[in-house]
mmCIF file of C-alpha atoms in Angstrom:
data_model
loop_
_atom_site.group_PDB
_atom_site.id
_atom_site.type_symbol
_atom_site.label_atom_id
_atom_site.label_comp_id
_atom_site.label_asym_id
_atom_site.label_seq_id
_atom_site.Cartn_x
_atom_site.Cartn_y
_atom_site.Cartn_z
ATOM 1 C CA UNK V 3 126.738 74.206 85.449
ATOM 2 C CA UNK V 4 129.530 76.010 87.499
ATOM 3 C CA UNK V 5 132.144 78.754 86.606
ATOM 4 C CA UNK V 6 134.944 76.246 87.072
ATOM 5 C CA UNK V 7 134.257 73.660 84.852
ATOM 6 C CA UNK V 8 132.895 76.384 82.112
ATOM 7 C CA UNK V 9 136.424 77.877 83.023
ATOM 8 C CA UNK V 10 138.183 74.563 83.466
ATOM 9 C CA UNK V 11 136.573 72.632 80.689
ATOM 10 C CA UNK V 12 136.003 75.629 77.459
ATOM 11 C CA UNK V 13 137.835 78.974 78.301
ATOM 12 C CA UNK V 14 141.123 79.265 76.730
ATOM 13 C CA UNK V 15 144.010 80.660 78.288
ATOM 14 C CA UNK V 16 144.150 84.188 76.948
ATOM 15 C CA UNK V 17 140.607 84.415 78.191
ATOM 16 C CA UNK V 18 140.802 84.030 81.678
ATOM 17 C CA UNK V 19 143.806 86.516 81.707
ATOM 18 C CA UNK V 20 142.199 88.464 80.103
ATOM 19 C CA UNK V 21 139.049 88.818 82.431
ATOM 20 C CA UNK V 22 142.119 88.769 84.837
ATOM 21 C CA UNK V 23 143.159 91.903 83.558
ATOM 22 C CA UNK V 24 140.076 93.623 83.111
ATOM 23 C CA UNK V 25 139.406 92.254 87.149
ATOM 24 C CA UNK V 26 142.286 93.705 88.685
ATOM 25 C CA UNK V 27 142.631 97.362 86.567
ATOM 26 C CA UNK V 28 139.523 97.979 88.451
ATOM 27 C CA UNK V 29 139.909 100.832 90.897
ATOM 28 C CA UNK V 30 139.985 99.989 94.741
ATOM 29 C CA UNK V 31 137.279 102.545 94.692
ATOM 30 C CA UNK V 32 134.491 101.713 92.167
ATOM 31 C CA UNK V 33 131.781 99.955 93.267
ATOM 32 C CA UNK V 34 132.377 96.085 93.895
ATOM 33 C CA UNK V 35 130.426 93.831 91.086
ATOM 34 C CA UNK V 36 127.971 91.744 92.483
ATOM 35 C CA UNK V 37 129.292 87.696 91.099
ATOM 36 C CA UNK V 38 128.204 84.808 91.233
ATOM 37 C CA UNK V 39 129.695 82.797 95.353
ATOM 38 C CA UNK V 40 132.262 80.618 92.466
ATOM 39 C CA UNK V 41 133.478 82.901 90.477
ATOM 40 C CA UNK V 42 133.884 85.424 93.858
ATOM 41 C CA UNK V 43 135.807 83.182 95.661
ATOM 42 C CA UNK V 44 137.933 82.114 92.394
ATOM 43 C CA UNK V 45 139.260 85.864 91.609
ATOM 44 C CA UNK V 46 140.304 86.193 95.741
ATOM 45 C CA UNK V 47 141.878 83.313 96.407
ATOM 46 C CA UNK V 48 144.169 83.661 94.064
ATOM 47 C CA UNK V 49 143.981 87.259 94.635
ATOM 48 C CA UNK V 50 145.997 86.023 98.332
ATOM 49 C CA UNK V 51 148.287 83.899 96.241
ATOM 50 C CA UNK V 52 146.505 80.269 96.315
ATOM 51 C CA UNK V 53 146.646 77.751 94.278
ATOM 52 C CA UNK V 54 143.682 75.818 93.408
ATOM 53 C CA UNK V 55 143.113 72.116 91.454
ATOM 54 C CA UNK V 56 140.262 71.512 90.343
ATOM 55 C CA UNK V 57 138.692 68.042 90.045
ATOM 56 C CA UNK V 58 135.854 66.865 88.089
ATOM 57 C CA UNK V 59 136.400 63.639 90.604
ATOM 58 C CA UNK V 60 137.920 61.566 92.911
ATOM 59 C CA UNK V 61 140.152 59.758 90.654
ATOM 60 C CA UNK V 62 141.192 63.547 88.987
ATOM 61 C CA UNK V 63 141.298 64.693 92.877
ATOM 62 C CA UNK V 64 143.810 62.008 93.638
ATOM 63 C CA UNK V 65 145.927 62.344 90.334
ATOM 64 C CA UNK V 66 146.299 66.065 91.375
ATOM 65 C CA UNK V 67 147.843 65.137 95.359
ATOM 66 C CA UNK V 68 150.070 62.944 93.228
ATOM 67 C CA UNK V 69 150.719 65.859 91.177
ATOM 68 C CA UNK V 70 151.186 67.953 94.618
ATOM 69 C CA UNK V 71 153.592 65.400 95.639
ATOM 70 C CA UNK V 72 156.072 65.690 92.611
ATOM 71 C CA UNK V 73 155.748 69.354 92.563
ATOM 72 C CA UNK V 74 157.327 69.211 96.069
ATOM 73 C CA UNK V 75 158.818 66.564 96.439
ATOM 74 C CA UNK V 76 156.983 65.731 99.441
ATOM 75 C CA UNK V 77 157.046 61.934 98.172
ATOM 76 C CA UNK V 78 158.634 59.468 101.559
ATOM 77 C CA UNK V 79 157.941 63.006 104.118
ATOM 78 C CA UNK V 80 156.581 63.375 107.199
ATOM 79 C CA UNK V 81 152.569 65.187 106.632
ATOM 80 C CA UNK V 82 150.403 66.126 109.601
ATOM 81 C CA UNK V 83 147.435 65.309 109.289
ATOM 82 C CA UNK V 84 145.445 64.720 112.004
ATOM 83 C CA UNK V 85 142.461 64.061 109.749
ATOM 84 C CA UNK V 86 142.037 59.513 110.066
ATOM 85 C CA UNK V 87 139.606 59.343 106.929
ATOM 86 C CA UNK V 88 142.097 60.966 104.719
ATOM 87 C CA UNK V 89 145.203 59.399 106.141
ATOM 88 C CA UNK V 90 143.015 56.263 105.166
ATOM 89 C CA UNK V 91 141.977 57.505 101.416
ATOM 90 C CA UNK V 92 145.670 58.395 100.976
ATOM 91 C CA UNK V 93 147.452 55.374 102.079
ATOM 92 C CA UNK V 94 149.004 54.332 99.056
ATOM 93 C CA UNK V 95 151.828 57.500 98.406
ATOM 94 C CA UNK V 96 154.173 56.674 100.513
ATOM 95 C CA UNK V 97 153.824 58.972 103.182
ATOM 96 C CA UNK V 98 154.859 58.895 106.673
ATOM 97 C CA UNK V 99 151.913 60.239 108.433
ATOM 98 C CA UNK V 100 152.166 62.038 111.621
ATOM 99 C CA UNK V 101 150.683 64.516 114.140
ATOM 100 C CA UNK V 102 154.303 66.697 114.074
ATOM 101 C CA UNK V 103 153.823 70.310 113.308
ATOM 102 C CA UNK V 104 157.513 69.863 111.962
ATOM 103 C CA UNK V 105 156.261 67.580 108.743
ATOM 104 C CA UNK V 106 156.625 68.243 105.318
ATOM 105 C CA UNK V 107 153.378 69.908 104.699
ATOM 106 C CA UNK V 108 150.458 69.632 106.430
ATOM 107 C CA UNK V 109 146.711 67.463 105.378
ATOM 108 C CA UNK V 110 143.166 68.628 106.160
ATOM 109 C CA UNK V 111 140.002 69.444 105.549
ATOM 110 C CA UNK V 112 137.864 72.957 106.073
ATOM 111 C CA UNK V 113 134.110 73.830 107.054
ATOM 112 C CA UNK V 114 133.861 76.542 104.578
ATOM 113 C CA UNK V 115 135.777 78.509 101.231
ATOM 114 C CA UNK V 116 134.804 82.432 101.994
ATOM 115 C CA UNK V 117 134.100 83.767 98.643
ATOM 116 C CA UNK V 118 133.924 87.531 99.373
ATOM 117 C CA UNK V 119 137.665 87.688 101.163
ATOM 118 C CA UNK V 120 138.993 83.933 98.845
ATOM 119 C CA UNK V 121 139.588 82.463 102.675
ATOM 120 C CA UNK V 122 139.930 79.015 103.964
ATOM 121 C CA UNK V 123 137.766 78.643 107.194
ATOM 122 C CA UNK V 124 138.613 75.885 109.847
ATOM 123 C CA UNK V 125 138.413 75.241 113.105
ATOM 124 C CA UNK V 126 139.051 72.734 115.813
ATOM 125 C CA UNK V 127 137.714 69.593 113.696
ATOM 126 C CA UNK V 128 140.975 70.211 111.204
ATOM 127 C CA UNK V 129 142.942 71.815 113.587
ATOM 128 C CA UNK V 130 143.129 70.152 117.018
ATOM 129 C CA UNK V 131 143.897 72.547 119.319
ATOM 130 C CA UNK V 132 147.131 73.900 117.085
ATOM 131 C CA UNK V 133 147.892 77.526 116.823
ATOM 132 C CA UNK V 134 148.299 78.654 112.506
ATOM 133 C CA UNK V 135 152.050 79.168 113.357
ATOM 134 C CA UNK V 136 153.025 76.245 114.926
ATOM 135 C CA UNK V 137 151.642 74.126 111.082
ATOM 136 C CA UNK V 138 153.649 73.675 109.141
ATOM 137 C CA UNK V 139 154.284 76.634 106.087
ATOM 138 C CA UNK V 140 153.042 74.396 103.176
ATOM 139 C CA UNK V 141 148.974 73.037 103.496
ATOM 140 C CA UNK V 142 147.095 70.724 101.233
ATOM 141 C CA UNK V 143 143.441 71.227 101.713
ATOM 142 C CA UNK V 144 140.343 69.420 100.353
ATOM 143 C CA UNK V 145 137.384 71.114 99.481
ATOM 144 C CA UNK V 146 134.184 70.948 97.983
ATOM 145 C CA UNK V 147 131.798 73.480 96.019
ATOM 146 C CA UNK V 148 129.756 72.775 98.556
ATOM 147 C CA UNK V 149 131.619 74.433 100.906
ATOM 148 C CA UNK V 150 131.496 77.550 99.059
ATOM 149 C CA UNK V 151 130.379 80.443 100.888
ATOM 150 C CA UNK V 152 129.733 83.743 100.482
ATOM 151 C CA UNK V 153 131.010 85.893 103.835
ATOM 152 C CA UNK V 154 132.271 84.709 106.968
ATOM 153 C CA UNK V 155 129.138 85.122 108.702
ATOM 154 C CA UNK V 156 127.661 82.895 106.788
ATOM 155 C CA UNK V 157 131.005 80.268 107.432
ATOM 156 C CA UNK V 158 130.583 80.392 111.272
ATOM 157 C CA UNK V 159 126.094 80.097 110.316
ATOM 158 C CA UNK V 160 127.339 76.848 108.988
ATOM 159 C CA UNK V 161 129.244 75.703 111.511
ATOM 160 C CA UNK V 162 127.070 76.014 114.368
ATOM 161 C CA UNK V 163 123.840 74.501 112.384
ATOM 162 C CA UNK V 164 126.269 71.478 111.923
ATOM 163 C CA UNK V 165 127.240 71.452 115.317
ATOM 164 C CA UNK V 166 124.535 71.375 117.675
ATOM 165 C CA UNK V 167 126.035 69.787 120.038
ATOM 166 C CA UNK V 168 129.610 70.454 120.524
ATOM 167 C CA UNK V 169 130.745 73.962 118.210
ATOM 168 C CA UNK V 170 134.222 74.008 117.688
ATOM 169 C CA UNK V 171 136.704 75.364 119.051
ATOM 170 C CA UNK V 172 139.738 77.405 117.231
ATOM 171 C CA UNK V 173 137.447 78.865 114.515
ATOM 172 C CA UNK V 174 139.885 80.946 112.349
ATOM 173 C CA UNK V 175 140.966 81.620 108.572
ATOM 174 C CA UNK V 176 143.941 81.065 106.382
ATOM 175 C CA UNK V 177 143.618 84.320 103.890
ATOM 176 C CA UNK V 178 147.632 85.023 102.912
ATOM 177 C CA UNK V 179 149.260 82.396 100.697
ATOM 178 C CA UNK V 180 152.343 85.109 99.923
ATOM 179 C CA UNK V 181 153.562 87.719 102.202
ATOM 180 C CA UNK V 182 151.297 90.583 102.535
ATOM 181 C CA UNK V 183 151.467 94.038 104.947
ATOM 182 C CA UNK V 184 148.118 93.973 105.463
ATOM 183 C CA UNK V 185 145.966 91.604 107.873
ATOM 184 C CA UNK V 186 142.198 92.396 109.472
ATOM 185 C CA UNK V 187 140.987 91.227 112.564
ATOM 186 C CA UNK V 188 139.743 87.460 111.175
ATOM 187 C CA UNK V 189 143.371 86.424 109.841
ATOM 188 C CA UNK V 190 145.408 87.349 113.474
ATOM 189 C CA UNK V 191 147.960 85.124 115.144
ATOM 190 C CA UNK V 192 147.767 84.246 111.125
ATOM 191 C CA UNK V 193 150.670 83.252 109.252
ATOM 192 C CA UNK V 194 151.374 83.076 105.697
ATOM 193 C CA UNK V 195 151.185 79.603 103.961
ATOM 194 C CA UNK V 196 152.189 78.180 100.561
ATOM 195 C CA UNK V 197 148.208 76.732 100.343
ATOM 196 C CA UNK V 198 146.969 74.478 97.226
ATOM 197 C CA UNK V 199 143.703 73.693 97.043
ATOM 198 C CA UNK V 200 141.958 70.753 95.955
ATOM 199 C CA UNK V 201 138.454 71.654 95.091
ATOM 200 C CA UNK V 202 136.133 68.377 94.011
ATOM 201 C CA UNK V 203 133.206 69.802 92.096
ATOM 202 C CA UNK V 204 129.615 68.095 93.968
ATOM 203 C CA UNK V 205 127.229 70.331 93.215
#
C-alpha cells in the first residue's frame, strides 16, 4: 500500500500536521533522512508550494478536476492544452481547448515526478517548443504514482529509454510553485506557477 493511500485513508489531519512540523523543524545541516520515494516527493512538493489531489480511480480524477474548476471559476474559459487525448477525456467540462498561451490555465501530463526536489519533469511532449514563461501562470498536471522517481537523473534516463527513436527536446523541470528567492540551474528560465497536481494511484 502506497504512502498516499495510507495518508489519505487512515491518518488524521493532526497526525499529518505533526509529521510535517517534525520535518520542517529539522535543521538544514542535519543529515538527510532516507525517505521512501513517494513520501519524499510529497514533502518536497508541498514545501515548494504545490497543491496535489490524490485519486484512487479515474472517476476521482474527474471529480477533483471539477472541484479545481469550481474553486478557480474556470468553467467556460479557455484552457491551453496541446494533448488531444486530454482534450477528449475532459471534453464534458464546458472548456474551450486552445493553443493560446493567454488562456486561464495550462493542462498537461508530465514525464516524471522527481522526489528529491519535489519537481515535475516535462518536455516537448507536453510543452511543444514553448518556454514555461510563455505559458499561463496556472497549471493543472495529470500524473500517476508510477511516474515517481527519486532523482532527476533517473527521470532523464527514463525519458531516453521511452523515446529511443527520437528523444524529446525542451526538457525542463517545474519546481517553483510560489515565489522563491533561490533557483538552481535546472529551473533556469522558469517561472513560478500556481500548480495543481492530479495524482492517480496506478501501482
